[in-house]
């Protein structure tokens, strides 16, 4: 961290913000106690995935888009195949639909557990990282061991259903290339029974943390399904009255370029009294789908004393833990009920057309739109990742946090800002790698 | 010295240039038919998977590309010493020059960070030996370099000597 101070201005630069995905920079400009400006600068060069997809077969889309992220490849696969299947008129039979939900459960578990245990918990407990946390006491070491095993359970789901743990290869437009083996599913279920108890312990562990208060009147946006906690299907709703189908997405949301970021910002069109920032991710899903929770999750939330709605972003760690529990419970149910059909995919003929879909990535709603020609070749692709959508909201949080940072020592100010950024588990790699942090005080 | 069983040999790497050296080395070992039954061989892509692969091992032998400034193809043998956590021993800098991303990235952690975390968690095998091979390039899309490829047979021999208890703990500097 570099520090520069004069009588009228001070600058802090942290060159290595740990425990976030991707490369970027962050600056707060202060004049006295007033916040002059906040910028989350994502300067990693654009990765051109949308351009890579042009001219490629629709059948390649799930494998190409999976490469966008090593933590949430399933989300990219799911949004891409759902969008393309809408063009080709594919209807998923129940067994394949259930398998896709099982695969998604695996990703939620591994992604959320990594963030809860390795990245965010050290902030709450006052350690620079998971290594120091693990060294601090036998109980902390046991907690980190529990986290690693939980994450591995999530990875195992992805391995069994997706063919491998990272960038799975079994997903195709129309379903899967092969069914998972029955004995692999049975072995998985045994580990998931342990994992369900471990997830309940995780909820209790995180609920015991001390939470800084940064509650705000957020606009929460998430999918909502008729009778499930949302993952692959549903409408898009908000706590401000939005209730739309995926086909209406571009009527209500838009992306725009800001000079300080290589990742497009998203906003709600024509938002009243603001820039249209909104929050996607666990807090939004939780607050908008309370009536879709399985009993075991509802009970764990009650035991944890979690209020509703949750408006303090620092409590996202508890909600992520509850979603780990939900995903494991759901995975066990799906494995128990699973009966393979005649073949692991639906046959279809490619068509020319336009199709879009959103699904709920661990970090929030992920929108894909494709245009294909009559041979099923992709003519255009649009991908709106959750971190791009959350960027303006992260800036809003830091703007509100900034006055509390003015009188803190530089290092503490930087740590508090990073702590708040991590509430969003930003995957800048999906929109970019690595953050630099800078506070300018005038 | 007979190594505590079971022995796990892991190649760490990626598909990029010489960073695949660990994978190629374990591939050569897997094709051998003369390995003792208590030896298991695998490939991992970073610290997370490394942590997932330690369960119950008595000995861990790790093979990974490194970037220490030595001539490409040089092989360095390192022993993990419990007391110094890889921080202060004679190979401290070498451990940190192993491949992989820095600790703190959510994409993954480097092998040295993973070993430190494993030790803090009490899951590190009692004996850990690391063979680092100096890389020439790890640019995306490139093949393994001639220097590293030509050094791998001797590295594999070193690993076999380690398993058989005939290692003379030597280092071989290329060039």
CSV table of C-alpha atoms in Angstrom, one decimal, chain A residues 33-288:
chain,number,residue,atom,x,y,z
A,33,UNK,CA,-15.7,14.9,5.1
A,34,UNK,CA,-17.5,15.1,1.7
A,35,UNK,CA,-17.3,12.3,-0.8
A,36,UNK,CA,-16.5,13.8,-4.2
A,37,UNK,CA,-16.5,10.7,-6.2
A,38,UNK,CA,-16.3,6.9,-6.1
A,39,UNK,CA,-15.0,4.8,-9.0
A,40,UNK,CA,-14.7,1.0,-9.2
A,41,UNK,CA,-12.3,0.9,-12.2
A,42,UNK,CA,-12.1,-2.4,-14.0
A,43,UNK,CA,-9.2,-1.9,-16.4
A,44,UNK,CA,-8.6,-5.5,-17.4
A,45,UNK,CA,-8.9,-5.6,-21.2
A,46,UNK,CA,-12.2,-6.8,-22.6
A,47,UNK,CA,-12.2,-10.5,-23.2
A,48,UNK,CA,-14.3,-10.5,-26.3
A,49,UNK,CA,-16.3,-13.7,-25.5
A,50,UNK,CA,-19.3,-12.3,-27.3
A,51,UNK,CA,-17.2,-11.8,-30.4
A,52,UNK,CA,-15.6,-15.3,-30.1
A,53,UNK,CA,-19.1,-16.8,-30.2
A,54,UNK,CA,-20.0,-15.2,-33.5
A,55,UNK,CA,-19.7,-17.7,-36.4
A,56,UNK,CA,-19.5,-20.7,-34.1
A,57,UNK,CA,-22.0,-23.5,-33.8
A,58,UNK,CA,-24.6,-23.2,-31.1
A,59,UNK,CA,-23.4,-26.6,-29.9
A,60,UNK,CA,-20.1,-25.0,-28.9
A,61,UNK,CA,-21.7,-22.2,-26.8
A,62,UNK,CA,-21.8,-24.1,-23.5
A,63,UNK,CA,-18.1,-25.1,-23.8
A,64,UNK,CA,-16.9,-21.7,-24.9
A,65,UNK,CA,-18.9,-19.7,-22.3
A,66,UNK,CA,-17.8,-22.1,-19.5
A,67,UNK,CA,-14.3,-20.7,-20.0
A,68,UNK,CA,-15.4,-17.2,-18.9
A,69,UNK,CA,-15.1,-18.3,-15.2
A,70,UNK,CA,-13.4,-21.1,-13.3
A,71,UNK,CA,-15.6,-20.6,-10.3
A,72,UNK,CA,-19.0,-20.3,-12.0
A,73,UNK,CA,-18.7,-22.1,-15.4
A,74,UNK,CA,-22.1,-23.9,-14.9
A,75,UNK,CA,-23.9,-20.6,-14.8
A,76,UNK,CA,-22.6,-19.7,-18.2
A,77,UNK,CA,-23.4,-23.1,-19.5
A,78,UNK,CA,-26.9,-22.9,-18.2
A,79,UNK,CA,-27.8,-19.5,-19.4
A,80,UNK,CA,-26.3,-20.3,-22.9
A,81,UNK,CA,-28.1,-23.6,-23.4
A,82,UNK,CA,-31.5,-22.3,-22.1
A,83,UNK,CA,-31.3,-19.3,-24.5
A,84,UNK,CA,-30.4,-21.5,-27.5
A,85,UNK,CA,-33.0,-24.1,-26.6
A,86,UNK,CA,-35.6,-21.4,-26.7
A,87,UNK,CA,-34.6,-20.7,-30.3
A,88,UNK,CA,-34.7,-24.4,-31.3
A,89,UNK,CA,-37.9,-25.2,-29.5
A,90,UNK,CA,-36.4,-27.7,-27.1
A,91,UNK,CA,-38.4,-28.7,-24.1
A,92,UNK,CA,-36.5,-30.3,-21.3
A,93,UNK,CA,-38.0,-33.5,-19.9
A,94,UNK,CA,-38.2,-33.7,-16.1
A,95,UNK,CA,-35.1,-35.9,-15.6
A,96,UNK,CA,-32.8,-33.7,-17.5
A,97,UNK,CA,-34.3,-30.6,-15.9
A,98,UNK,CA,-33.6,-32.1,-12.5
A,99,UNK,CA,-30.0,-33.0,-13.5
A,100,UNK,CA,-29.3,-29.4,-14.6
A,101,UNK,CA,-30.6,-28.2,-11.2
A,102,UNK,CA,-28.4,-30.7,-9.5
A,103,UNK,CA,-25.4,-29.4,-11.5
A,104,UNK,CA,-26.2,-25.9,-10.5
A,105,UNK,CA,-26.5,-26.9,-6.8
A,106,UNK,CA,-22.9,-28.1,-7.1
A,107,UNK,CA,-21.7,-24.8,-8.4
A,108,UNK,CA,-23.6,-22.9,-5.7
A,109,UNK,CA,-22.0,-25.0,-3.0
A,110,UNK,CA,-18.4,-24.8,-4.2
A,111,UNK,CA,-18.6,-21.1,-5.1
A,112,UNK,CA,-20.4,-20.0,-2.0
A,113,UNK,CA,-18.2,-22.1,0.3
A,114,UNK,CA,-15.0,-20.8,-1.2
A,115,UNK,CA,-16.2,-17.2,-0.6
A,116,UNK,CA,-17.7,-17.8,2.9
A,117,UNK,CA,-14.7,-19.7,4.4
A,118,UNK,CA,-11.6,-18.6,2.5
A,119,UNK,CA,-12.4,-15.1,1.4
A,120,UNK,CA,-15.0,-13.3,3.6
A,121,UNK,CA,-14.9,-15.0,7.0
A,122,UNK,CA,-11.3,-13.7,7.7
A,123,UNK,CA,-12.7,-10.1,7.4
A,124,UNK,CA,-15.2,-10.7,10.1
A,125,UNK,CA,-12.8,-12.4,12.4
A,126,UNK,CA,-9.9,-9.9,12.0
A,127,UNK,CA,-7.4,-12.0,10.0
A,128,UNK,CA,-5.7,-11.1,6.8
A,129,UNK,CA,-6.6,-14.4,5.2
A,130,UNK,CA,-7.7,-18.0,5.6
A,131,UNK,CA,-4.2,-19.2,6.5
A,132,UNK,CA,-3.9,-16.8,9.5
A,133,UNK,CA,-7.5,-17.8,10.5
A,134,UNK,CA,-6.6,-21.5,10.3
A,135,UNK,CA,-3.5,-20.9,12.5
A,136,UNK,CA,-5.3,-18.9,15.1
A,137,UNK,CA,-6.9,-21.7,17.1
A,138,UNK,CA,-7.9,-25.4,16.9
A,139,UNK,CA,-11.5,-24.4,16.5
A,140,UNK,CA,-10.7,-22.1,13.6
A,141,UNK,CA,-8.6,-24.8,11.9
A,142,UNK,CA,-11.6,-27.2,12.3
A,143,UNK,CA,-13.9,-24.6,10.7
A,144,UNK,CA,-11.6,-24.1,7.7
A,145,UNK,CA,-11.3,-27.9,7.3
A,146,UNK,CA,-15.1,-28.1,7.3
A,147,UNK,CA,-15.1,-25.4,4.6
A,148,UNK,CA,-12.6,-27.3,2.4
A,149,UNK,CA,-14.6,-30.5,2.7
A,150,UNK,CA,-17.8,-28.7,2.0
A,151,UNK,CA,-16.3,-27.1,-1.1
A,152,UNK,CA,-15.1,-30.4,-2.2
A,153,UNK,CA,-18.6,-31.8,-1.9
A,154,UNK,CA,-19.8,-29.1,-4.3
A,155,UNK,CA,-17.0,-29.9,-6.7
A,156,UNK,CA,-17.9,-33.6,-6.5
A,157,UNK,CA,-21.5,-32.8,-7.7
A,158,UNK,CA,-20.1,-30.9,-10.7
A,159,UNK,CA,-17.6,-33.7,-11.3
A,160,UNK,CA,-20.3,-36.4,-11.3
A,161,UNK,CA,-22.9,-34.5,-13.3
A,162,UNK,CA,-20.6,-32.3,-15.4
A,163,UNK,CA,-17.8,-34.7,-16.2
A,164,UNK,CA,-15.1,-32.7,-14.4
A,165,UNK,CA,-14.9,-30.2,-11.5
A,166,UNK,CA,-13.9,-27.1,-13.4
A,167,UNK,CA,-15.2,-26.1,-16.9
A,168,UNK,CA,-17.5,-29.2,-17.0
A,169,UNK,CA,-17.8,-30.9,-20.4
A,170,UNK,CA,-21.1,-32.9,-20.2
A,171,UNK,CA,-23.5,-30.0,-20.8
A,172,UNK,CA,-24.9,-29.7,-24.4
A,173,UNK,CA,-27.7,-27.9,-26.1
A,174,UNK,CA,-30.6,-30.3,-25.6
A,175,UNK,CA,-29.5,-31.8,-22.4
A,176,UNK,CA,-26.3,-33.7,-21.5
A,177,UNK,CA,-23.9,-36.0,-23.4
A,178,UNK,CA,-24.3,-38.8,-20.9
A,179,UNK,CA,-26.2,-39.6,-17.7
A,180,UNK,CA,-24.2,-39.6,-14.5
A,181,UNK,CA,-23.5,-43.1,-13.2
A,182,UNK,CA,-25.9,-44.4,-10.6
A,183,UNK,CA,-23.1,-45.6,-8.3
A,184,UNK,CA,-21.4,-42.2,-8.5
A,185,UNK,CA,-24.7,-40.5,-7.5
A,186,UNK,CA,-25.1,-42.9,-4.5
A,187,UNK,CA,-21.5,-42.2,-3.3
A,188,UNK,CA,-22.2,-38.5,-3.7
A,189,UNK,CA,-25.3,-38.7,-1.6
A,190,UNK,CA,-23.4,-40.2,1.3
A,191,UNK,CA,-21.0,-37.2,1.3
A,192,UNK,CA,-23.9,-34.8,0.9
A,193,UNK,CA,-25.5,-36.1,4.1
A,194,UNK,CA,-22.4,-35.0,6.0
A,195,UNK,CA,-22.4,-31.8,4.0
A,196,UNK,CA,-26.0,-30.9,5.0
A,197,UNK,CA,-25.0,-31.0,8.7
A,198,UNK,CA,-21.8,-29.0,7.9
A,199,UNK,CA,-23.9,-26.4,6.1
A,200,UNK,CA,-26.2,-26.0,9.2
A,201,UNK,CA,-23.0,-25.5,11.3
A,202,UNK,CA,-21.8,-23.0,8.7
A,203,UNK,CA,-25.0,-21.0,9.1
A,204,UNK,CA,-24.6,-21.0,12.9
A,205,UNK,CA,-20.9,-20.0,12.6
A,206,UNK,CA,-21.5,-17.0,10.3
A,207,UNK,CA,-24.6,-15.9,12.2
A,208,UNK,CA,-22.3,-15.4,15.2
A,209,UNK,CA,-20.1,-12.9,13.5
A,210,UNK,CA,-20.3,-9.1,14.3
A,211,UNK,CA,-21.8,-7.2,11.4
A,212,UNK,CA,-21.0,-3.6,10.5
A,213,UNK,CA,-24.2,-1.8,9.7
A,214,UNK,CA,-24.5,-0.6,6.1
A,215,UNK,CA,-28.2,-1.2,5.6
A,216,UNK,CA,-29.8,0.6,2.7
A,217,UNK,CA,-33.0,0.8,0.7
A,218,UNK,CA,-31.7,-1.5,-2.0
A,219,UNK,CA,-33.5,-2.4,-5.2
A,220,UNK,CA,-33.2,-6.2,-5.1
A,221,UNK,CA,-33.6,-8.0,-8.4
A,222,UNK,CA,-33.8,-11.7,-8.8
A,223,UNK,CA,-35.5,-14.5,-10.6
A,224,UNK,CA,-38.7,-16.0,-9.1
A,225,UNK,CA,-40.1,-19.4,-9.9
A,226,UNK,CA,-43.7,-20.7,-9.4
A,227,UNK,CA,-42.7,-23.1,-6.7
A,228,UNK,CA,-38.9,-23.4,-6.4
A,229,UNK,CA,-36.1,-21.3,-5.1
A,230,UNK,CA,-34.8,-19.8,-8.4
A,231,UNK,CA,-31.9,-21.3,-10.4
A,232,UNK,CA,-32.7,-22.2,-14.0
A,233,UNK,CA,-36.2,-20.9,-14.6
A,234,UNK,CA,-38.5,-18.1,-13.6
A,235,UNK,CA,-39.5,-14.5,-14.1
A,236,UNK,CA,-37.5,-11.6,-13.0
A,237,UNK,CA,-38.9,-9.6,-10.1
A,238,UNK,CA,-37.8,-6.8,-7.8
A,239,UNK,CA,-38.9,-5.4,-4.5
A,240,UNK,CA,-39.9,-2.2,-6.4
A,241,UNK,CA,-42.6,-3.9,-8.4
A,242,UNK,CA,-40.8,-5.3,-11.4
A,243,UNK,CA,-42.3,-8.6,-12.7
A,244,UNK,CA,-41.1,-9.4,-16.2
A,245,UNK,CA,-40.4,-12.3,-18.5
A,246,UNK,CA,-36.9,-12.7,-19.9
A,247,UNK,CA,-38.1,-11.4,-23.2
A,248,UNK,CA,-38.8,-8.1,-21.6
A,249,UNK,CA,-35.3,-7.7,-20.0
A,250,UNK,CA,-34.0,-5.2,-22.5
A,251,UNK,CA,-37.1,-3.1,-22.2
A,252,UNK,CA,-36.3,-2.6,-18.5
A,253,UNK,CA,-32.5,-2.9,-18.2
A,254,UNK,CA,-29.7,-1.4,-20.2
A,255,UNK,CA,-25.9,-1.6,-20.3
A,256,UNK,CA,-23.8,1.5,-20.7
A,257,UNK,CA,-20.1,2.3,-20.8
A,258,UNK,CA,-18.5,4.4,-18.2
A,259,UNK,CA,-15.0,5.8,-18.8
A,260,UNK,CA,-13.4,4.2,-15.7
A,261,UNK,CA,-14.4,0.6,-16.4
A,262,UNK,CA,-13.8,-1.9,-19.1
A,263,UNK,CA,-16.9,-3.8,-17.9
A,264,UNK,CA,-20.2,-2.4,-19.0
A,265,UNK,CA,-22.4,-1.1,-16.2
A,266,UNK,CA,-26.0,-2.2,-16.0
A,267,UNK,CA,-28.9,-0.1,-14.8
A,268,UNK,CA,-32.7,0.0,-14.7
A,269,UNK,CA,-34.0,2.2,-17.4
A,270,UNK,CA,-35.7,5.4,-16.4
A,271,UNK,CA,-35.2,4.7,-12.7
A,272,UNK,CA,-36.9,7.3,-10.4
A,273,UNK,CA,-34.6,9.4,-8.3
A,274,UNK,CA,-31.3,7.6,-9.0
A,275,UNK,CA,-28.9,6.1,-11.4
A,276,UNK,CA,-30.9,2.9,-11.6
A,277,UNK,CA,-28.4,0.8,-9.6
A,278,UNK,CA,-29.7,-2.5,-8.3
A,279,UNK,CA,-28.4,-5.6,-6.4
A,280,UNK,CA,-28.4,-9.1,-7.8
A,281,UNK,CA,-27.2,-12.2,-5.9
A,282,UNK,CA,-27.9,-14.0,-2.6
A,283,UNK,CA,-29.5,-11.1,-0.8
A,284,UNK,CA,-31.9,-10.4,-3.7
A,285,UNK,CA,-32.8,-14.1,-4.1
A,286,UNK,CA,-33.3,-14.5,-0.4
A,287,UNK,CA,-35.5,-11.4,0.1
A,288,UNK,CA,-37.6,-12.1,-3.0
